[in-house]
Amino acid sequence: MPRRTATMLASTLILIALLCAGVLIRVPYSEMSPGPTVNTLGDARGEPVLHISGRKTYPTSGNLNMTTVRVTGADYDMNIVEAVYGWLAHDSVVVPHETLYPDGKTEEESTQENAEEFSQSQESAKVAALEELKIPVTSRVVVSTVVKDSAAEGVLHAGDVIEAVDGTAVEQPEDVAKLVTKHEPGEKVVFTIIPAKTAAAAEKAGKEPKGSRDVTLTTRKGPQDPSNPSEDRAIVGIQAGTDHTFPFEIDIKLADVGGPSAGLMFSLGIIDKLTPDKLTGGKFIAGTGTIDDDGKVGPIGGINMKLVGARDAGARYFLTPDDNCSAADSDTPSGLTLVRVKTLDDAKKSLEKIRAGDTAGLPSCSKG
């Protein structure tokens, strides 16, 4: 066989072997890519994303799109070819597997956690929107979860309203832990509660829940506090949370989405439907950001993938959490204007500027 032919044959065989190895060899990486965007003012799968009843609503126009990121599953290991392709592609990012699934978290566990965060973000979005509109919302501290085999199991239940601990009224979930940890492990602590069933029945009837009673628990030794490892910390085995009662029904329907990052856009969509002014002025605006009950906008992951998804969907403006601005500004898709937001009120004011055509006055991510 001629030397040239032999060389070409050997090179071809080596190339085939390398390709086979690239397909077969798995690496501990995952891929992030732009996911679908959804207009919070529109429909998804034939149903309104935001449905409000019991309160007058107004027509809307334009788009207030929430954005998502698509990720590979926790149980899927990329091969070398996929990883290299992902690294080279502009519209995807390859990251270490533990970045998306820390502590060996399974896909099922991650999905459950994302669902819980998504549900909480909806509640906070409703609260923030109504607070922005000066519409009163009733909030109560409740038992969120009860730890199995803890002192509270069988005594306290999820949904129980916590009015006081040791006679001291609680106003925030963190008040409960502060009052419990004043005790030493083995001491008794008294919770004043309204049982969950009583509270639910009162809420359904539109009345203030009554019928509180005292329950006594014996504290146990909890995990050490890293800031004070020598001190024994008392616990009862519950996590306190906040339950809100709204003056009318706000239903958010969106399947196959998880995580807290749609909070800002849900709040804006609710405000748009409850006010006569069309927030967008007919413009296509997308965005992202967590939101708390007070309307503070927080950072999210995958910002650059969300920018690409928004631009590809047709957005011209992107509401960007302040803490994500630096990363977003470093790689902004052409044709997309980044708008820096720190609070829900910031976002509303920026939408007013966009509606009025005063885009030069928008807070920019590139302006520090």
Coordinates of C-alpha atoms in Angstrom, one line a residue:
M1 CA 0.0 0.0 0.0
P2 CA 1.4 3.4 -0.9
R3 CA 2.6 5.5 2.0
R4 CA 0.2 8.3 1.3
T5 CA -2.8 6.0 1.2
A6 CA -1.7 4.3 4.4
T7 CA -1.3 7.7 6.1
M8 CA -4.7 8.8 5.0
L9 CA -6.2 5.5 6.2
A10 CA -4.5 5.7 9.5
S11 CA -5.7 9.3 10.0
T12 CA -9.2 8.4 9.1
L13 CA -9.2 5.5 11.6
I14 CA -7.8 7.7 14.3
L15 CA -10.5 10.3 13.6
I16 CA -13.2 7.7 13.8
A17 CA -11.8 6.4 17.0
L18 CA -11.7 9.9 18.5
L19 CA -15.3 10.6 17.5
C20 CA -16.4 7.3 19.0
A21 CA -14.5 8.1 22.2
G22 CA -16.1 11.6 22.2
V23 CA -19.6 10.1 22.0
L24 CA -19.0 7.4 24.5
I25 CA -17.0 9.2 27.2
R26 CA -19.2 11.1 29.6
V27 CA -18.1 14.3 31.4
P28 CA -19.6 15.9 34.6
Y29 CA -21.1 19.0 32.8
S30 CA -24.6 20.3 32.1
E31 CA -25.9 22.7 29.4
M32 CA -28.0 25.8 29.8
S33 CA -29.8 27.3 26.7
P34 CA -32.6 29.8 26.1
G35 CA -36.0 28.5 27.2
P36 CA -39.4 29.7 26.0
T37 CA -40.7 33.1 27.0
V38 CA -44.3 33.7 28.0
N39 CA -46.4 36.9 27.9
T40 CA -47.9 37.4 31.4
L41 CA -50.6 39.5 29.8
G42 CA -51.6 36.7 27.3
D43 CA -52.5 33.1 27.2
A44 CA -50.6 29.9 27.7
R45 CA -52.1 26.6 26.4
G46 CA -55.4 28.3 25.8
E47 CA -55.8 29.8 29.3
P48 CA -54.9 33.3 30.6
V49 CA -51.6 33.3 32.5
L50 CA -53.2 35.8 34.9
H51 CA -56.8 35.5 35.8
I52 CA -58.4 38.0 38.2
S53 CA -61.9 37.8 39.5
G54 CA -63.8 39.8 42.1
R55 CA -62.1 43.1 41.0
K56 CA -62.5 45.3 38.0
T57 CA -59.8 44.7 35.4
Y58 CA -58.7 46.7 32.3
P59 CA -57.6 45.8 28.7
T60 CA -53.9 45.4 28.2
S61 CA -51.6 45.7 25.2
G62 CA -48.1 44.7 24.2
N63 CA -46.0 42.2 26.0
L64 CA -44.6 41.7 29.5
N65 CA -42.7 38.4 28.9
M66 CA -41.2 36.3 31.6
T67 CA -38.1 34.4 30.4
T68 CA -36.8 30.9 31.2
V69 CA -33.7 28.8 30.8
R70 CA -33.6 25.2 29.5
V71 CA -31.2 22.9 31.3
T72 CA -30.1 19.3 30.9
G73 CA -31.5 16.8 33.4
A74 CA -29.7 15.9 36.6
D75 CA -29.4 12.3 35.5
Y76 CA -27.9 13.1 32.1
D77 CA -24.2 13.3 31.6
M78 CA -23.0 15.1 28.5
N79 CA -20.5 13.4 26.2
I80 CA -17.3 15.2 25.1
V81 CA -18.7 16.1 21.7
E82 CA -21.8 17.7 23.2
A83 CA -19.7 19.6 25.8
V84 CA -17.3 21.0 23.1
Y85 CA -20.2 22.0 20.9
G86 CA -21.9 23.7 23.8
W87 CA -18.7 25.6 24.7
L88 CA -18.4 26.8 21.1
A89 CA -22.1 27.7 20.6
H90 CA -23.1 31.3 21.4
D91 CA -26.6 30.5 22.4
S92 CA -25.7 28.0 25.2
V93 CA -23.5 27.6 28.2
V94 CA -21.8 24.5 29.5
V95 CA -21.3 24.6 33.3
P96 CA -20.1 22.0 35.9
H97 CA -22.9 19.6 36.8
E98 CA -22.9 20.6 40.5
T99 CA -23.6 24.2 39.5
L100 CA -27.2 23.2 38.6
Y101 CA -27.5 20.2 40.9
P102 CA -25.5 20.9 44.1
D103 CA -25.0 18.3 46.8
G104 CA -25.9 15.4 44.5
K105 CA -29.4 16.6 44.2
T106 CA -31.6 14.4 42.0
E107 CA -33.7 15.7 39.1
E108 CA -36.8 14.9 41.1
E109 CA -35.6 16.8 44.1
S110 CA -34.6 19.8 42.0
T111 CA -38.0 19.8 40.3
Q112 CA -39.8 19.8 43.6
E113 CA -37.6 22.6 44.9
N114 CA -38.2 24.7 41.8
A115 CA -42.0 24.1 42.0
E116 CA -42.0 25.3 45.6
E117 CA -39.9 28.4 44.7
F118 CA -42.3 29.1 41.8
S119 CA -45.3 28.9 44.1
Q120 CA -43.7 31.2 46.6
S121 CA -42.7 33.6 43.9
Q122 CA -46.4 33.8 42.8
E123 CA -47.5 34.7 46.3
S124 CA -44.9 37.4 46.7
A125 CA -45.7 38.7 43.2
K126 CA -49.3 39.1 44.2
V127 CA -48.4 40.8 47.5
A128 CA -45.9 43.2 46.0
A129 CA -48.4 44.2 43.2
L130 CA -51.2 44.9 45.6
E131 CA -49.0 46.7 48.0
E132 CA -47.7 48.9 45.1
L133 CA -51.4 49.7 44.3
K134 CA -52.1 50.4 48.0
I135 CA -54.6 47.5 48.1
P136 CA -54.5 46.0 51.6
V137 CA -53.4 42.4 52.0
T138 CA -53.8 40.4 55.3
S139 CA -50.7 38.5 56.3
R140 CA -50.3 35.9 59.1
V141 CA -47.4 33.9 60.4
V142 CA -48.1 30.2 59.9
V143 CA -46.5 26.8 60.4
S144 CA -45.0 26.1 56.9
T145 CA -43.5 22.6 57.5
V146 CA -43.2 20.2 60.4
V147 CA -40.1 18.1 60.7
K148 CA -40.7 14.3 61.0
D149 CA -40.0 12.8 64.4
S150 CA -39.6 16.3 65.9
A151 CA -41.2 17.7 69.1
A152 CA -43.8 19.5 67.0
E153 CA -44.9 16.4 65.0
G154 CA -48.5 15.6 65.8
V155 CA -48.9 18.8 67.9
L156 CA -48.5 21.5 65.3
H157 CA -49.6 21.2 61.7
A158 CA -48.8 22.9 58.4
G159 CA -51.2 25.9 58.1
D160 CA -51.6 26.5 61.8
V161 CA -51.6 30.2 62.5
I162 CA -49.0 31.2 65.0
E163 CA -50.2 34.2 67.0
A164 CA -47.6 34.2 69.8
V165 CA -44.8 32.3 71.4
D166 CA -44.6 32.4 75.2
G167 CA -47.2 35.2 75.2
T168 CA -45.1 37.4 72.8
A169 CA -47.0 38.2 69.6
V170 CA -45.2 37.3 66.4
E171 CA -45.3 39.5 63.3
Q172 CA -42.7 37.9 61.1
P173 CA -41.7 34.2 60.5
E174 CA -38.2 34.9 61.9
D175 CA -39.7 36.0 65.2
V176 CA -40.7 32.4 66.0
A177 CA -37.1 31.1 65.8
K178 CA -35.8 34.0 67.9
L179 CA -38.3 33.3 70.7
V180 CA -37.8 29.5 70.6
T181 CA -34.0 29.8 70.8
K182 CA -34.2 31.9 73.9
H183 CA -34.8 28.6 75.6
E184 CA -32.4 25.9 76.5
P185 CA -32.9 22.4 75.0
G186 CA -35.4 20.5 77.2
E187 CA -37.3 23.5 78.4
K188 CA -41.0 24.1 77.6
V189 CA -42.2 26.6 75.1
V190 CA -45.9 27.7 74.6
F191 CA -47.3 28.4 71.2
T192 CA -50.6 30.3 70.8
I193 CA -52.1 29.0 67.6
I194 CA -55.3 29.0 65.5
P195 CA -55.6 25.5 64.0
A196 CA -55.2 25.3 60.2
K197 CA -58.8 23.9 59.7
T198 CA -60.3 26.8 61.7
A199 CA -58.2 29.4 59.9
A200 CA -59.2 27.9 56.5
A201 CA -62.9 27.8 57.3
A202 CA -62.8 31.4 58.4
E203 CA -60.9 32.5 55.3
K204 CA -63.5 30.7 53.1
A205 CA -66.3 32.5 54.9
G206 CA -64.5 35.8 54.5
K207 CA -64.1 36.2 58.3
E208 CA -61.2 36.9 60.7
P209 CA -60.1 33.5 62.2
K210 CA -60.8 33.1 65.9
G211 CA -60.5 30.3 68.4
S212 CA -56.9 30.4 69.4
R213 CA -55.5 27.9 71.9
D214 CA -52.2 27.3 73.7
V215 CA -50.0 24.2 73.0
T216 CA -46.9 23.4 75.0
L217 CA -43.8 21.8 73.4
T218 CA -40.5 20.6 74.9
T219 CA -37.6 21.9 73.0
R220 CA -34.8 19.7 71.8
K221 CA -31.2 20.2 70.9
G222 CA -30.8 21.4 67.3
P223 CA -27.8 21.6 64.9
Q224 CA -25.0 23.8 66.1
D225 CA -24.9 27.4 65.0
P226 CA -21.7 27.9 63.0
S227 CA -21.3 31.4 64.5
N228 CA -21.5 30.0 68.0
P229 CA -20.6 26.3 68.0
S230 CA -20.2 26.0 71.8
E231 CA -23.8 26.9 72.5
D232 CA -26.7 24.4 72.4
R233 CA -29.5 25.6 70.3
A234 CA -33.2 24.8 71.1
I235 CA -35.6 23.8 68.4
V236 CA -39.1 22.4 68.2
G237 CA -38.9 21.2 64.6
I238 CA -41.0 23.6 62.5
Q239 CA -40.4 26.1 59.8
A240 CA -42.5 29.2 60.0
G241 CA -43.8 31.0 56.9
T242 CA -46.3 33.7 55.8
D243 CA -49.8 33.1 54.6
H244 CA -51.6 35.9 52.8
T245 CA -55.3 36.5 52.4
F246 CA -56.1 38.6 49.3
P247 CA -59.2 40.7 48.9
F248 CA -60.0 39.1 45.6
E249 CA -58.9 36.1 43.5
I250 CA -55.7 36.2 41.5
D251 CA -54.9 33.0 39.8
I252 CA -51.6 32.4 38.0
K253 CA -51.6 29.4 35.6
L254 CA -48.4 28.4 34.0
A255 CA -47.3 24.8 33.7
D256 CA -43.8 23.3 33.3
V257 CA -42.0 26.3 34.8
G258 CA -40.1 26.4 38.1
G259 CA -37.9 28.7 40.2
P260 CA -38.5 32.2 41.5
S261 CA -37.3 34.3 38.6
A262 CA -40.7 35.2 37.1
G263 CA -41.8 37.2 40.2
L264 CA -41.2 40.7 38.8
M265 CA -43.0 40.0 35.5
F266 CA -46.0 38.5 37.3
S267 CA -46.2 41.6 39.5
L268 CA -46.1 43.9 36.5
G269 CA -48.8 41.8 34.7
I270 CA -51.1 42.0 37.7
I271 CA -50.6 45.8 38.0
D272 CA -51.3 46.2 34.3
K273 CA -54.6 44.3 34.5
L274 CA -55.7 46.2 37.6
T275 CA -55.0 49.7 36.3
P276 CA -56.5 51.6 33.3
D277 CA -53.1 52.8 32.0
K278 CA -51.5 50.3 29.6
L279 CA -48.1 49.8 31.1
T280 CA -46.2 48.8 28.0
G281 CA -47.8 51.3 25.6
G282 CA -48.0 48.4 23.1
K283 CA -44.3 47.7 23.3
F284 CA -42.7 44.3 23.6
I285 CA -40.9 44.2 26.9
A286 CA -39.3 41.1 28.6
G287 CA -37.6 40.7 31.9
T288 CA -36.7 38.6 34.9
G289 CA -36.0 38.9 38.6
T290 CA -37.2 37.5 41.9
I291 CA -39.4 39.7 44.0
D292 CA -40.2 39.8 47.7
D293 CA -43.3 41.0 49.5
D294 CA -41.9 44.5 49.7
G295 CA -41.3 44.7 46.0
K296 CA -37.5 44.3 46.0
V297 CA -36.1 42.7 42.9
G298 CA -33.4 40.1 43.3
P299 CA -30.9 38.4 41.0
I300 CA -31.4 35.2 39.0
G301 CA -29.3 32.6 37.2
G302 CA -28.8 32.2 33.4
I303 CA -29.2 35.9 32.6
N304 CA -27.4 35.7 29.3
M305 CA -29.5 32.8 28.1
K306 CA -32.7 34.8 29.0
L307 CA -31.4 37.7 27.0
V308 CA -31.0 35.6 23.9
G309 CA -34.5 34.0 24.4
A310 CA -36.1 37.4 24.8
R311 CA -34.4 38.9 21.8
D312 CA -35.3 35.9 19.6
A313 CA -39.0 36.2 20.8
G314 CA -39.1 39.9 19.6
A315 CA -38.4 41.9 22.8
R316 CA -36.9 45.4 22.5
Y317 CA -36.4 46.1 26.2
F318 CA -35.3 43.8 29.0
L319 CA -35.9 44.6 32.7
T320 CA -32.7 43.5 34.3
P321 CA -32.1 43.0 38.1
D322 CA -29.5 45.4 39.4
D323 CA -27.2 42.5 40.6
N324 CA -27.3 40.9 37.1
C325 CA -26.5 44.1 35.2
S326 CA -22.8 43.5 34.9
A327 CA -23.1 40.1 33.4
A328 CA -25.9 41.1 31.1
D329 CA -24.1 44.2 29.9
S330 CA -21.0 42.1 29.0
D331 CA -22.9 40.2 26.3
T332 CA -26.1 41.9 25.3
P333 CA -27.8 40.6 22.1
S334 CA -28.1 43.3 19.4
G335 CA -31.4 45.1 19.3
L336 CA -32.1 44.6 23.0
T337 CA -32.0 47.5 25.5
L338 CA -31.2 46.6 29.1
V339 CA -33.1 48.5 31.8
R340 CA -31.7 48.3 35.3
V341 CA -34.3 47.7 38.1
K342 CA -33.9 47.4 41.8
T343 CA -37.6 47.5 42.9
L344 CA -41.0 47.0 41.4
D345 CA -41.5 50.8 41.6
D346 CA -38.3 51.2 39.5
A347 CA -39.8 48.9 36.9
K348 CA -43.1 50.8 36.8
K349 CA -41.3 54.1 36.3
S350 CA -39.2 52.7 33.5
L351 CA -42.3 51.4 31.8
E352 CA -43.7 54.9 32.0
K353 CA -40.6 56.2 30.2
I354 CA -40.8 53.6 27.5
R355 CA -44.5 54.3 27.0
A356 CA -43.8 58.0 26.7
G357 CA -40.8 57.5 24.3
D358 CA -38.3 58.9 26.9
T359 CA -35.8 56.0 26.4
A360 CA -32.8 58.3 26.9
G361 CA -33.8 58.6 30.5
L362 CA -34.0 54.9 31.2
P363 CA -31.6 53.5 33.9
S364 CA -29.0 51.6 32.0
C365 CA -26.9 48.6 33.0
S366 CA -23.9 50.3 31.5
K367 CA -24.2 53.4 33.6
G368 CA -22.8 51.9 36.9

